[in-house]
XYZ file of N, CA and C in Angstrom:
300
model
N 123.715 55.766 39.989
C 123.500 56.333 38.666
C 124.794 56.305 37.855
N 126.116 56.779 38.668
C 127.045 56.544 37.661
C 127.419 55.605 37.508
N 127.216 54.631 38.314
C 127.911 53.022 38.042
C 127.065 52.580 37.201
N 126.070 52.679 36.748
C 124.903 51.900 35.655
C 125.499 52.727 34.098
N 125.716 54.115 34.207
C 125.864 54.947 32.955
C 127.921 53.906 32.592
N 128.504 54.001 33.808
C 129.637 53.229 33.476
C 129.732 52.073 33.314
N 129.176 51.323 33.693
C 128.568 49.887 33.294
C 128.142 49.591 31.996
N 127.415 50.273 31.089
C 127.026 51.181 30.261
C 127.563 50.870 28.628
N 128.783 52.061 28.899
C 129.663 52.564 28.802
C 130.721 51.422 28.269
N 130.781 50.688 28.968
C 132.019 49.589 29.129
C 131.120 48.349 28.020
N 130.079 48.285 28.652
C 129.500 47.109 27.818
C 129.736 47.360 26.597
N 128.894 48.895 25.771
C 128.997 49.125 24.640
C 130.225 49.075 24.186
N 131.244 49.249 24.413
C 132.942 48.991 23.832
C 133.224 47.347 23.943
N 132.760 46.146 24.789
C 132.873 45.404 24.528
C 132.023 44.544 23.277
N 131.483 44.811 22.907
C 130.082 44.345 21.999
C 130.413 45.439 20.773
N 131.211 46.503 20.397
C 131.907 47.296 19.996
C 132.953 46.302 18.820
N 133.642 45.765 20.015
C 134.722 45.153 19.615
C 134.676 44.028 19.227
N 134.064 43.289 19.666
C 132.786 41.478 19.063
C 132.081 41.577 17.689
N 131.630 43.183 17.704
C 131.151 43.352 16.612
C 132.137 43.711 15.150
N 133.298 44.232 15.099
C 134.382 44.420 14.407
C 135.158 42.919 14.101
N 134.971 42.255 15.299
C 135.800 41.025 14.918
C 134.896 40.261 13.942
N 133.851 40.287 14.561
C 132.397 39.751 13.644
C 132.616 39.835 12.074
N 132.763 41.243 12.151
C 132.426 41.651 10.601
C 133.807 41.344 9.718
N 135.226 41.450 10.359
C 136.196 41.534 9.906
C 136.895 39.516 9.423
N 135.704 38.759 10.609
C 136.252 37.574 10.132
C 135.665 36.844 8.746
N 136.376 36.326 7.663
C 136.136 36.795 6.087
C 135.612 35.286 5.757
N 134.269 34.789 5.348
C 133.984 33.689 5.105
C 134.259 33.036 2.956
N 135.510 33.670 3.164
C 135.618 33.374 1.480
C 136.349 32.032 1.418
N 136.944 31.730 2.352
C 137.445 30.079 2.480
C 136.987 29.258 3.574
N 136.898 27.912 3.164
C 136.386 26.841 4.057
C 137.648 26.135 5.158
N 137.821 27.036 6.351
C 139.245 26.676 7.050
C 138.685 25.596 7.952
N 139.089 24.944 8.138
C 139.053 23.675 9.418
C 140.143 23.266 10.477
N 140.190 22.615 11.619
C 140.801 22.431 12.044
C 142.170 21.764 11.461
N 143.560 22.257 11.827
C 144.837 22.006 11.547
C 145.261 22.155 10.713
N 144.541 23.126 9.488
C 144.760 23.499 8.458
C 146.073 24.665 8.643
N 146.943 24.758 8.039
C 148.200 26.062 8.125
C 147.921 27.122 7.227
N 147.495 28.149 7.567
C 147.583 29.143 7.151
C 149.219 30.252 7.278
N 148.870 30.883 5.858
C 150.038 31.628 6.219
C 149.594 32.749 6.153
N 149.872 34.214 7.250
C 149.250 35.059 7.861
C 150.771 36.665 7.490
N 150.472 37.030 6.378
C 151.063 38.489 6.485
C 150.672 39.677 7.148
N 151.718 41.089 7.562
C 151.315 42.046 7.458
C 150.559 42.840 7.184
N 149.280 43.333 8.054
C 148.087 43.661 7.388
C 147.074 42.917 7.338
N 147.209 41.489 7.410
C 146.030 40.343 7.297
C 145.523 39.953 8.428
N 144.325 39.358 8.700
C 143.637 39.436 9.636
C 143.957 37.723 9.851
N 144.008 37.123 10.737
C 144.311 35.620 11.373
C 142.272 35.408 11.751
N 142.677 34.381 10.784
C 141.104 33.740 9.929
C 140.779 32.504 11.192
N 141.490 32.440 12.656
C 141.269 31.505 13.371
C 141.787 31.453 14.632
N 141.325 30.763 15.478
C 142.081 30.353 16.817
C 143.370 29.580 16.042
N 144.481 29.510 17.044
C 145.465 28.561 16.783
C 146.584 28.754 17.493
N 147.870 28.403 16.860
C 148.779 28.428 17.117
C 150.006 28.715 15.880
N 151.035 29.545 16.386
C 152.278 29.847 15.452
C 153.123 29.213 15.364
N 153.071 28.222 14.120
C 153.872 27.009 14.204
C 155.269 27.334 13.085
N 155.237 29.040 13.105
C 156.664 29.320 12.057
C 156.668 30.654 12.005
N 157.290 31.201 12.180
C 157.652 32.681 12.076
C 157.695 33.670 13.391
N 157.222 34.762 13.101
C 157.223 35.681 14.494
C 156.585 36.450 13.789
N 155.452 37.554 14.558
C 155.239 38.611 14.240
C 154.411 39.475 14.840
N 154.191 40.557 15.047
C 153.591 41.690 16.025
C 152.016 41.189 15.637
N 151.430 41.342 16.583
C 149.806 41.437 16.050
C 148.706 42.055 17.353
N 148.247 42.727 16.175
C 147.289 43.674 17.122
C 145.924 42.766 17.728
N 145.943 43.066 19.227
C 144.762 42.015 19.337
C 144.060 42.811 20.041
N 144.062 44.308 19.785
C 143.250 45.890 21.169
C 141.459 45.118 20.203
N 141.109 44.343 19.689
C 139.738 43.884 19.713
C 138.842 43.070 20.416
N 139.933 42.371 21.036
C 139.693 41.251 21.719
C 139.789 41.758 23.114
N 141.310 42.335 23.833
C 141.994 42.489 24.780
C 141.623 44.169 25.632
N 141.559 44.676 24.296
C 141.204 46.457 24.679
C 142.906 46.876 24.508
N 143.899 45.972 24.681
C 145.223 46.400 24.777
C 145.197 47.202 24.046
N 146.301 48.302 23.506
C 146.355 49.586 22.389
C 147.795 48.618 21.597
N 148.690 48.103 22.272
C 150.166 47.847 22.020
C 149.544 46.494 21.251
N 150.474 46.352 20.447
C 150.577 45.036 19.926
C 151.335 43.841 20.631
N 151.394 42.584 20.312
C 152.067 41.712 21.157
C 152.419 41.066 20.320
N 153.638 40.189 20.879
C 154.492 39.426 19.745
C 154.079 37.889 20.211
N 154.119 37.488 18.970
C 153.834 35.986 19.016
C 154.939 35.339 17.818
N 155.267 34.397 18.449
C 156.229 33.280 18.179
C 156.206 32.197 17.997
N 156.926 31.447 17.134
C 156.371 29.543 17.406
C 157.750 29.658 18.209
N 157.158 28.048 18.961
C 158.082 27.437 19.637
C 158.805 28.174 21.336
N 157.103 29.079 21.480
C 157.323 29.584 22.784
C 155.983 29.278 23.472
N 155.978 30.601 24.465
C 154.817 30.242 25.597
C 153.715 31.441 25.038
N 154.303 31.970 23.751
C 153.863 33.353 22.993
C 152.832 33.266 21.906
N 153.301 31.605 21.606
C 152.146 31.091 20.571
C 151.147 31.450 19.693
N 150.553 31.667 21.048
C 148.801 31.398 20.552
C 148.197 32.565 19.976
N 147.373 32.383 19.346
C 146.428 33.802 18.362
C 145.647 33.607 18.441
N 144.817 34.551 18.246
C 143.043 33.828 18.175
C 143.176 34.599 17.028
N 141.411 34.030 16.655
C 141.510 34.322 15.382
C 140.268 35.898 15.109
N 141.100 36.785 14.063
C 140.070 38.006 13.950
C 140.785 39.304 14.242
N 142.164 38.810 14.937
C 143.206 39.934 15.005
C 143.999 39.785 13.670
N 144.680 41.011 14.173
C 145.245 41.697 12.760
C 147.087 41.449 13.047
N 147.694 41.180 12.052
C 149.364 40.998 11.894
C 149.772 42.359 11.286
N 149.992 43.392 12.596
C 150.504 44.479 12.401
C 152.167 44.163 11.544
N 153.148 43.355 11.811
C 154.604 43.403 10.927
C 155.100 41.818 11.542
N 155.818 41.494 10.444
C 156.112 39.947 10.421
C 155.291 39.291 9.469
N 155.368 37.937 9.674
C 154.784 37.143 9.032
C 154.606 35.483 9.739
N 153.707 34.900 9.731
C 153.653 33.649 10.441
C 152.966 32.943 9.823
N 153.297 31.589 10.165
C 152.131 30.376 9.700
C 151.193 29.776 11.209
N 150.489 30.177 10.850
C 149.646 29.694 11.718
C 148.423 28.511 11.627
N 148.765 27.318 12.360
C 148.052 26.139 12.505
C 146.805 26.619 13.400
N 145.553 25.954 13.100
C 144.444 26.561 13.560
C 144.034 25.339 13.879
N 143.414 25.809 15.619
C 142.950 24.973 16.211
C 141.404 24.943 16.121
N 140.964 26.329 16.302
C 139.365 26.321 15.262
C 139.168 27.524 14.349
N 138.438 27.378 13.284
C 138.461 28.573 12.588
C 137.378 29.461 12.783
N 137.013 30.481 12.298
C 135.946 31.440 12.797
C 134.904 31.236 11.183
């Protein structure tokens, strides 16, 4: 009984969080692959990709459940973003490998 109510429990926070990314990814531009976006403070990263310039904190507790933010970088092993998280401070350009 409690493993089904926690089972539950867990699902609804994942489908929670699918559903926020859902709503938060913004169909007002037509992004495509390898297109560069440039991604401020506060803005939500409109894609999968990669950080091909800058550095900057970004919250990804939607995807990950993490609470902390993580830093991403070009020209490391720190790269990568997906797309639908948020750029808590910094700023980056980010090349997108697919868009949402």
């Amino acid at each position: 009984m409690l493993s089904k109510l926690t089972g539950a429990v867990f699902k609804g926070r994942g489908r929670g969080g699918a559903d926020a990314v859902e709503r938060s990814a913004g169909t007002d531009a037509a992004l495509v692959r390898s297109d560069a976006v440039v991604v401020a403070a506060g803005e939500m990263i409109p894609g999968d990709g990669r950080v091909c310039e800058g550095i900057a904190l970004v919250d990804e507790s939607a995807i990950t459940g993490e609470s902390a933010p993580v830093l991403r970088e070009s020209s490391t092993d720190r790269s990568a973003v997906v797309g639908g998280t948020r750029v808590v401070s910094g700023r980056i350009v980010v090349e997108l490998r697919r868009a949402r």
